mmCIF file of C-alpha atoms and ligand atoms in Angstrom:
data_model
loop_
_atom_site.group_PDB
_atom_site.id
_atom_site.type_symbol
_atom_site.label_atom_id
_atom_site.label_comp_id
_atom_site.label_asym_id
_atom_site.label_seq_id
_atom_site.Cartn_x
_atom_site.Cartn_y
_atom_site.Cartn_z
ATOM 1 C CA UNK E 22 81.681 93.395 51.338
ATOM 2 C CA UNK E 23 84.839 94.640 49.644
ATOM 3 C CA UNK E 24 85.560 98.352 49.999
ATOM 4 C CA UNK E 25 86.543 100.573 47.092
ATOM 5 C CA UNK E 26 89.283 102.323 49.094
ATOM 6 C CA UNK E 27 91.135 99.232 50.283
ATOM 7 C CA UNK E 28 92.449 98.752 53.803
ATOM 8 C CA UNK E 29 94.049 101.334 56.119
ATOM 9 C CA UNK E 30 96.276 100.009 58.910
ATOM 10 C CA UNK E 31 96.416 102.366 61.895
ATOM 11 C CA UNK E 32 98.942 101.969 64.690
ATOM 12 C CA UNK E 33 98.052 103.327 68.115
ATOM 13 C CA UNK E 34 94.314 102.958 67.278
ATOM 14 C CA UNK E 35 93.137 102.192 70.771
ATOM 15 C CA UNK E 36 93.091 105.813 71.929
ATOM 16 C CA UNK E 37 93.524 109.469 71.041
ATOM 17 C CA UNK E 38 94.486 110.499 67.553
ATOM 18 C CA UNK E 39 94.641 106.901 66.195
ATOM 19 C CA UNK E 40 91.117 106.102 67.399
ATOM 20 C CA UNK E 41 89.764 109.212 65.642
ATOM 21 C CA UNK E 42 91.590 108.260 62.436
ATOM 22 C CA UNK E 43 89.854 104.871 62.664
ATOM 23 C CA UNK E 44 86.461 106.554 62.970
ATOM 24 C CA UNK E 45 87.023 108.958 60.126
ATOM 25 C CA UNK E 46 88.581 106.442 57.738
ATOM 26 C CA UNK E 47 85.775 103.888 58.402
ATOM 27 C CA UNK E 48 83.243 106.639 57.526
ATOM 28 C CA UNK E 49 85.204 107.293 54.304
ATOM 29 C CA UNK E 50 84.765 103.621 53.375
ATOM 30 C CA UNK E 51 88.154 102.158 54.217
ATOM 31 C CA UNK E 52 88.397 98.648 55.725
ATOM 32 C CA UNK E 53 90.605 98.861 58.809
ATOM 33 C CA UNK E 54 93.329 97.021 60.661
ATOM 34 C CA UNK E 55 93.597 98.378 64.178
ATOM 35 C CA UNK E 56 96.938 97.969 65.992
ATOM 36 C CA UNK E 57 97.797 98.718 69.632
ATOM 37 C CA UNK E 58 98.414 96.751 72.851
ATOM 38 C CA UNK E 59 94.992 97.189 74.492
ATOM 39 C CA UNK E 60 92.922 94.440 72.829
ATOM 40 C CA UNK E 61 89.738 95.245 74.782
ATOM 41 C CA UNK E 62 89.764 98.878 73.632
ATOM 42 C CA UNK E 63 90.527 97.842 70.039
ATOM 43 C CA UNK E 64 87.626 95.356 70.093
ATOM 44 C CA UNK E 65 85.217 97.912 71.522
ATOM 45 C CA UNK E 66 86.145 100.455 68.832
ATOM 46 C CA UNK E 67 85.957 97.824 66.073
ATOM 47 C CA UNK E 68 82.606 96.639 67.154
ATOM 48 C CA UNK E 69 81.139 100.203 67.308
ATOM 49 C CA UNK E 70 82.586 101.128 63.863
ATOM 50 C CA UNK E 71 81.410 97.882 62.252
ATOM 51 C CA UNK E 72 77.866 98.626 63.477
ATOM 52 C CA UNK E 73 77.997 102.262 62.422
ATOM 53 C CA UNK E 74 79.758 101.960 59.050
ATOM 54 C CA UNK E 75 79.556 98.352 57.876
ATOM 55 C CA UNK E 76 83.261 98.264 56.885
ATOM 56 C CA UNK E 77 85.535 95.255 57.607
ATOM 57 C CA UNK E 78 87.652 95.732 60.682
ATOM 58 C CA UNK E 79 90.451 93.484 61.950
ATOM 59 C CA UNK E 80 91.939 93.851 65.372
ATOM 60 C CA UNK E 81 95.675 93.162 65.456
ATOM 61 C CA UNK E 82 96.921 93.498 69.052
ATOM 62 C CA UNK E 83 100.657 94.165 69.072
ATOM 63 C CA UNK E 84 103.179 95.679 71.390
ATOM 64 C CA UNK E 85 105.418 97.585 68.962
ATOM 65 C CA UNK E 86 108.248 97.604 71.477
ATOM 66 C CA UNK E 87 108.464 93.844 70.869
ATOM 67 C CA UNK E 88 110.297 92.726 67.694
ATOM 68 C CA UNK E 89 108.024 89.664 67.164
ATOM 69 C CA UNK E 90 104.866 91.768 67.408
ATOM 70 C CA UNK E 91 106.371 94.387 65.085
ATOM 71 C CA UNK E 92 107.106 91.664 62.550
ATOM 72 C CA UNK E 93 103.474 90.517 62.636
ATOM 73 C CA UNK E 94 102.385 94.065 61.708
ATOM 74 C CA UNK E 95 105.045 94.268 58.973
ATOM 75 C CA UNK E 96 103.690 91.035 57.469
ATOM 76 C CA UNK E 97 100.127 92.374 57.501
ATOM 77 C CA UNK E 98 101.329 95.553 55.792
ATOM 78 C CA UNK E 99 102.740 93.452 52.943
ATOM 79 C CA UNK E 100 99.265 92.168 51.880
ATOM 80 C CA UNK E 101 97.722 93.350 48.638
ATOM 81 C CA UNK E 102 94.662 95.027 50.129
ATOM 82 C CA UNK E 103 96.663 97.669 52.043
ATOM 83 C CA UNK E 104 96.083 101.150 50.672
ATOM 84 C CA UNK E 105 97.133 103.266 53.628
ATOM 85 C CA UNK E 106 99.418 103.182 56.682
ATOM 86 C CA UNK E 107 98.695 105.644 59.489
ATOM 87 C CA UNK E 108 101.974 105.566 61.437
ATOM 88 C CA UNK E 109 100.591 107.039 64.618
ATOM 89 C CA UNK E 110 101.620 105.040 67.674
ATOM 90 C CA UNK E 111 103.967 107.125 69.786
ATOM 91 C CA UNK E 112 104.871 108.085 73.312
ATOM 92 C CA UNK E 113 106.180 111.276 74.906
ATOM 93 C CA UNK E 114 108.670 110.942 77.736
ATOM 94 C CA UNK E 115 108.771 114.372 79.425
ATOM 95 C CA UNK E 116 111.488 116.167 81.353
ATOM 96 C CA UNK E 117 115.096 117.371 81.091
ATOM 97 C CA UNK E 118 117.756 115.087 79.695
ATOM 98 C CA UNK E 119 119.786 115.269 82.908
ATOM 99 C CA UNK E 120 117.229 113.246 84.873
ATOM 100 C CA UNK E 121 115.723 111.176 82.125
ATOM 101 C CA UNK E 122 115.440 107.461 82.603
ATOM 102 C CA UNK E 123 117.617 106.016 79.810
ATOM 103 C CA UNK E 124 115.349 102.987 79.290
ATOM 104 C CA UNK E 125 112.260 105.171 78.758
ATOM 105 C CA UNK E 126 114.258 107.488 76.475
ATOM 106 C CA UNK E 127 115.263 104.467 74.444
ATOM 107 C CA UNK E 128 111.759 103.110 74.326
ATOM 108 C CA UNK E 129 110.485 106.457 72.979
ATOM 109 C CA UNK E 130 113.117 106.606 70.256
ATOM 110 C CA UNK E 131 112.465 102.994 69.352
ATOM 111 C CA UNK E 132 108.748 103.483 68.976
ATOM 112 C CA UNK E 133 108.599 107.005 67.534
ATOM 113 C CA UNK E 134 111.569 106.599 65.169
ATOM 114 C CA UNK E 135 112.664 103.027 64.500
ATOM 115 C CA UNK E 136 109.292 101.248 64.511
ATOM 116 C CA UNK E 137 107.646 104.004 62.416
ATOM 117 C CA UNK E 138 110.481 103.652 59.920
ATOM 118 C CA UNK E 139 110.295 99.827 59.794
ATOM 119 C CA UNK E 140 106.515 99.883 59.220
ATOM 120 C CA UNK E 141 106.882 102.394 56.383
ATOM 121 C CA UNK E 142 109.624 100.194 54.909
ATOM 122 C CA UNK E 143 107.292 97.171 55.038
ATOM 123 C CA UNK E 144 104.438 98.881 53.204
ATOM 124 C CA UNK E 145 106.453 100.674 50.515
ATOM 125 C CA UNK E 146 107.035 97.816 48.005
ATOM 126 C CA UNK E 147 103.357 96.941 47.742
ATOM 127 C CA UNK E 148 102.227 100.522 47.362
ATOM 128 C CA UNK E 149 104.912 101.202 44.726
ATOM 129 C CA UNK E 150 103.947 98.044 42.850
ATOM 130 C CA UNK E 151 100.265 99.089 42.857
ATOM 131 C CA UNK E 152 101.181 102.681 41.960
ATOM 132 C CA UNK E 153 98.944 104.123 44.665
ATOM 133 C CA UNK E 154 98.528 104.552 48.386
ATOM 134 C CA UNK E 155 99.230 106.813 51.285
ATOM 135 C CA UNK E 156 101.587 106.806 54.256
ATOM 136 C CA UNK E 157 100.493 109.232 56.945
ATOM 137 C CA UNK E 158 103.194 109.819 59.555
ATOM 138 C CA UNK E 159 102.150 111.596 62.758
ATOM 139 C CA UNK E 160 105.013 113.926 63.586
ATOM 140 C CA UNK E 161 104.537 117.025 65.755
ATOM 141 C CA UNK E 162 105.179 120.761 65.707
ATOM 142 C CA UNK E 163 107.818 119.819 68.304
ATOM 143 C CA UNK E 164 109.798 118.519 65.331
ATOM 144 C CA UNK E 165 110.322 122.026 63.999
ATOM 145 C CA UNK E 166 110.921 123.611 67.403
ATOM 146 C CA UNK E 167 113.853 121.502 68.584
ATOM 147 C CA UNK E 168 115.347 124.724 69.870
ATOM 148 C CA UNK E 169 112.462 125.094 72.342
ATOM 149 C CA UNK E 170 111.491 121.560 73.441
ATOM 150 C CA UNK E 171 108.056 121.642 75.061
ATOM 151 C CA UNK E 172 107.986 118.029 76.330
ATOM 152 C CA UNK E 173 111.599 116.908 76.109
ATOM 153 C CA UNK E 174 114.600 117.180 73.846
ATOM 154 C CA UNK E 175 114.323 113.501 72.874
ATOM 155 C CA UNK E 176 110.651 113.806 71.988
ATOM 156 C CA UNK E 177 111.253 116.869 69.775
ATOM 157 C CA UNK E 178 114.185 115.182 68.111
ATOM 158 C CA UNK E 179 112.194 111.987 67.468
ATOM 159 C CA UNK E 180 109.525 114.080 65.725
ATOM 160 C CA UNK E 181 112.120 116.037 63.723
ATOM 161 C CA UNK E 182 113.196 112.613 62.424
ATOM 162 C CA UNK E 183 109.621 111.763 61.447
ATOM 163 C CA UNK E 184 109.270 115.054 59.531
ATOM 164 C CA UNK E 185 112.616 114.577 57.722
ATOM 165 C CA UNK E 186 111.840 110.952 56.972
ATOM 166 C CA UNK E 187 108.425 111.833 55.593
ATOM 167 C CA UNK E 188 109.618 114.654 53.336
ATOM 168 C CA UNK E 189 112.456 112.532 51.926
ATOM 169 C CA UNK E 190 110.239 109.443 51.456
ATOM 170 C CA UNK E 191 107.645 111.544 49.692
ATOM 171 C CA UNK E 192 110.225 112.754 47.207
ATOM 172 C CA UNK E 193 111.245 109.135 46.606
ATOM 173 C CA UNK E 194 107.767 107.736 46.227
ATOM 174 C CA UNK E 195 105.762 110.490 44.545
ATOM 175 C CA UNK E 196 106.926 109.396 41.021
ATOM 176 C CA UNK E 197 105.152 106.083 41.757
ATOM 177 C CA UNK E 198 101.874 107.739 42.719
ATOM 178 C CA UNK E 199 102.402 107.058 46.441
ATOM 179 C CA UNK E 200 101.895 109.984 48.798
ATOM 180 C CA UNK E 201 103.588 110.518 52.131
ATOM 181 C CA UNK E 202 102.043 113.087 54.464
ATOM 182 C CA UNK E 203 103.605 114.326 57.678
ATOM 183 C CA UNK E 204 101.043 115.597 60.141
ATOM 184 C CA UNK E 205 102.351 118.101 62.710
ATOM 185 C CA UNK E 206 99.767 118.472 65.501
ATOM 186 C CA UNK E 207 100.281 121.090 68.195
ATOM 187 C CA UNK E 208 99.028 120.204 71.668
ATOM 188 C CA UNK E 209 96.035 117.898 71.192
ATOM 189 C CA UNK E 210 93.689 116.796 73.947
ATOM 190 C CA UNK E 211 94.621 113.112 74.367
ATOM 191 C CA UNK E 212 95.930 110.834 77.100
ATOM 192 C CA UNK E 213 99.484 111.296 75.831
ATOM 193 C CA UNK E 214 100.042 114.179 78.121
ATOM 194 C CA UNK E 215 98.892 112.457 81.328
ATOM 195 C CA UNK E 216 100.916 109.354 80.405
ATOM 196 C CA UNK E 217 103.954 111.611 80.104
ATOM 197 C CA UNK E 218 103.297 113.173 83.496
ATOM 198 C CA UNK E 219 101.938 116.492 82.266
ATOM 199 C CA UNK E 220 98.463 117.846 83.164
ATOM 200 C CA UNK E 221 97.096 119.188 79.864
ATOM 201 C CA UNK E 222 94.947 121.609 81.816
ATOM 202 C CA UNK E 223 98.087 123.473 82.843
ATOM 203 C CA UNK E 224 98.637 124.453 79.160
ATOM 204 C CA UNK E 225 97.123 127.682 77.827
ATOM 205 C CA UNK E 226 93.778 126.319 76.640
ATOM 206 C CA UNK E 227 93.799 128.399 73.466
ATOM 207 C CA UNK E 228 96.841 126.351 72.457
ATOM 208 C CA UNK E 229 95.086 122.980 72.858
ATOM 209 C CA UNK E 230 93.099 121.449 69.937
ATOM 210 C CA UNK E 231 90.359 118.841 70.306
ATOM 211 C CA UNK E 232 91.417 115.513 68.731
ATOM 212 C CA UNK E 233 88.469 115.380 66.278
ATOM 213 C CA UNK E 234 89.301 118.827 64.958
ATOM 214 C CA UNK E 235 92.954 117.897 64.550
ATOM 215 C CA UNK E 236 92.290 114.699 62.574
ATOM 216 C CA UNK E 237 89.623 116.341 60.387
ATOM 217 C CA UNK E 238 92.050 119.111 59.492
ATOM 218 C CA UNK E 239 94.835 116.608 58.771
ATOM 219 C CA UNK E 240 92.561 114.623 56.447
ATOM 220 C CA UNK E 241 91.417 117.853 54.726
ATOM 221 C CA UNK E 242 95.117 118.629 54.220
ATOM 222 C CA UNK E 243 95.628 115.200 52.588
ATOM 223 C CA UNK E 244 92.639 115.770 50.364
ATOM 224 C CA UNK E 245 94.143 119.095 49.286
ATOM 225 C CA UNK E 246 97.393 117.293 48.373
ATOM 226 C CA UNK E 247 99.501 118.678 51.210
ATOM 227 C CA UNK E 248 102.593 116.673 52.112
ATOM 228 C CA UNK E 249 103.131 118.500 55.367
ATOM 229 C CA UNK E 250 100.028 119.488 57.325
ATOM 230 C CA UNK E 251 100.129 121.739 60.366
ATOM 231 C CA UNK E 252 96.535 121.803 61.518
ATOM 232 C CA UNK E 253 96.883 124.886 63.737
ATOM 233 C CA UNK E 254 98.908 127.080 61.371
ATOM 234 C CA UNK E 255 96.601 129.865 60.217
ATOM 235 C CA UNK E 256 98.607 130.953 57.149
ATOM 236 C CA UNK E 257 100.225 128.292 54.994
ATOM 237 C CA UNK E 258 102.442 131.004 53.503
ATOM 238 C CA UNK E 259 104.449 130.853 56.801
ATOM 239 C CA UNK E 260 105.367 127.208 56.118
ATOM 240 C CA UNK E 261 106.125 127.983 52.504
ATOM 241 C CA UNK E 262 108.483 130.792 53.590
ATOM 242 C CA UNK E 263 110.201 128.394 55.967
ATOM 243 C CA UNK E 264 110.714 125.876 53.176
ATOM 244 C CA UNK E 265 111.914 128.605 50.812
ATOM 245 C CA UNK E 266 114.479 129.840 53.346
ATOM 246 C CA UNK E 267 115.698 126.252 53.860
ATOM 247 C CA UNK E 268 115.983 125.678 50.138
ATOM 248 C CA UNK E 269 117.942 128.878 49.680
ATOM 249 C CA UNK E 270 120.674 127.437 51.915
ATOM 250 C CA UNK E 271 121.011 124.548 49.479
ATOM 251 C CA UNK E 272 123.748 125.666 47.045
ATOM 252 C CA UNK E 273 125.965 126.773 49.911
ATOM 253 C CA UNK E 274 125.749 123.831 52.296
ATOM 254 C CA UNK E 275 128.465 121.729 50.697
ATOM 255 C CA UNK E 276 131.536 123.456 49.245
ATOM 256 C CA UNK E 277 135.200 122.695 48.664
ATOM 257 C CA UNK E 278 136.413 125.345 51.123
ATOM 258 C CA UNK E 279 135.242 126.292 54.609
ATOM 259 C CA UNK E 280 133.562 129.680 54.961
ATOM 260 C CA UNK E 281 135.781 132.720 55.267
ATOM 261 C CA UNK E 282 134.695 133.412 58.878
ATOM 262 C CA UNK E 283 136.494 130.154 59.905
ATOM 263 C CA UNK E 284 139.887 131.656 58.951
ATOM 264 C CA UNK E 285 141.851 129.493 56.668
ATOM 265 C CA UNK E 286 139.149 128.449 54.228
ATOM 266 C CA UNK E 287 139.560 131.137 51.671
ATOM 267 C CA UNK E 288 143.379 131.367 51.770
ATOM 268 C CA UNK E 289 145.285 131.056 48.519
ATOM 269 C CA UNK E 290 146.226 127.454 47.796
ATOM 270 C CA UNK E 291 149.737 126.602 49.032
ATOM 271 C CA UNK E 292 152.027 125.353 46.275
ATOM 272 C CA UNK E 293 153.873 122.199 47.264
ATOM 273 C CA UNK E 294 157.629 121.963 46.707
ATOM 274 C CA UNK E 295 158.535 119.895 43.649
ATOM 275 C CA UNK E 296 159.402 116.346 44.316
ATOM 276 C CA UNK E 297 163.065 115.679 43.629
HETATM 277 N N1 NAP F 319 98.544 114.593 71.879
HETATM 278 C C1 NAP F 319 99.332 115.548 71.387
HETATM 279 O O1 NAP F 319 99.365 116.693 71.853
HETATM 280 C C2 NAP F 319 100.216 115.233 70.224
HETATM 281 C C3 NAP F 319 100.829 116.306 69.555
HETATM 282 C C4 NAP F 319 101.661 116.038 68.498
HETATM 283 C C5 NAP F 319 101.900 114.755 68.082
HETATM 284 N N2 NAP F 319 101.292 113.699 68.761
HETATM 285 C C6 NAP F 319 101.588 112.326 68.298
HETATM 286 O O2 NAP F 319 100.355 111.689 67.978
HETATM 287 C C7 NAP F 319 100.544 110.273 68.080
HETATM 288 C C8 NAP F 319 99.366 109.729 68.861
HETATM 289 O O3 NAP F 319 99.417 110.214 70.158
HETATM 290 P P1 NAP F 319 98.128 110.511 71.035
HETATM 291 O O4 NAP F 319 98.210 111.868 71.478
HETATM 292 O O5 NAP F 319 96.911 110.009 70.380
HETATM 293 O O6 NAP F 319 98.520 109.602 72.298
HETATM 294 P P2 NAP F 319 97.674 108.509 73.109
HETATM 295 O O7 NAP F 319 96.273 108.965 73.361
HETATM 296 O O8 NAP F 319 98.528 108.214 74.300
HETATM 297 O O9 NAP F 319 97.665 107.263 72.134
HETATM 298 C C9 NAP F 319 98.813 106.557 71.845
HETATM 299 C C10 NAP F 319 98.512 105.306 71.087
HETATM 300 O O10 NAP F 319 99.740 104.623 70.849
HETATM 301 C C11 NAP F 319 99.582 103.275 71.310
HETATM 302 N N3 NAP F 319 100.868 102.755 71.780
HETATM 303 C C12 NAP F 319 101.675 103.291 72.698
HETATM 304 N N4 NAP F 319 102.707 102.450 72.930
HETATM 305 C C13 NAP F 319 102.536 101.388 72.084
HETATM 306 C C14 NAP F 319 103.259 100.199 71.887
HETATM 307 N N5 NAP F 319 104.396 99.894 72.510
HETATM 308 N N6 NAP F 319 102.799 99.307 70.969
HETATM 309 C C15 NAP F 319 101.647 99.595 70.279
HETATM 310 N N7 NAP F 319 100.914 100.711 70.464
HETATM 311 C C16 NAP F 319 101.369 101.577 71.349
HETATM 312 C C17 NAP F 319 98.574 103.350 72.443
HETATM 313 O O11 NAP F 319 97.906 102.153 72.564
HETATM 314 P P3 NAP F 319 98.120 101.001 73.697
HETATM 315 O O12 NAP F 319 98.459 101.678 74.968
HETATM 316 O O13 NAP F 319 96.802 100.257 73.689
HETATM 317 O O14 NAP F 319 99.222 100.183 73.149
HETATM 318 C C18 NAP F 319 97.619 104.405 71.886
HETATM 319 O O15 NAP F 319 96.679 103.820 71.036
HETATM 320 C C19 NAP F 319 101.881 110.075 68.730
HETATM 321 O O16 NAP F 319 102.846 109.748 67.741
HETATM 322 C C20 NAP F 319 102.240 111.453 69.332
HETATM 323 O O17 NAP F 319 103.593 111.656 69.450
HETATM 324 C C21 NAP F 319 100.456 113.924 69.803
#
């Protein structure tokens, strides 16, 4: 049975936020491609959702830290049926930079930044050609609080990249009818915290959202046409004010002379002696 919505490919679909996206998108009538390393979990989810919704579901096991596996996913994203990419797979390596294992730091940046970018790159030409489709990038509120890293500096910076990448890519693709949404969850009750060595129960519980609530809010934001969705933020005017303040910097961020407070910038131009 062919689905009216086309196919959504979800990375990190074996657990947490990605597994809930799979559930919600299947119920909306999308066919699915589920990507993660844990094949058994993907198969169990696929079988439940096939029974409950009747949509077509492919399981595509892939370790996105492996270039060959990443290429397999890129190839699948280039097929004509793809209508949506949920760029969700990510890890959080916690702790101060001074003691951080460089290999784990690198793995986090690779997955959260480089792989997410490559997968978006793979899906863009088809979506642009078809003049429709969505790329949902799971960033984090950590990406706008780099000054106060909750998990680690590297994690916050990786999510700041995802936000900047999403906003820029949306500007580039919106003329073609392709939407790019950045989702910025706050603390969400998934296994990510335990995997990163943090007990989520030590966080103030009023700051922790259930995964189903987070994904439902993010999809409601997409339905409302939001390009940046912060599920926990009570008043969207606060985000608008942040963007307005950022935009106001614009005309003054690149000028011929340095600012006066740096001393020499505003000095009168020196006239050079005439060449003899
Ligand atoms: N939980 C939060 O509080 C929170 C807040 C803000 C943003 N986020 C973001 O939300 C996204 C999803 O996180 P989550 O909380 O749902 O975490 P999670 O429960 O740990 O799920 C992470 C998913 O990513 C997959 N994954 C990890 N490494 C992979 C690899 N090398 N190749 C392929 N798949 C891989 C995992 O599957 P396998 O292990 O089977 O491969 C799993 O399906 C992440 O980008 C995270 O940064 C989470």
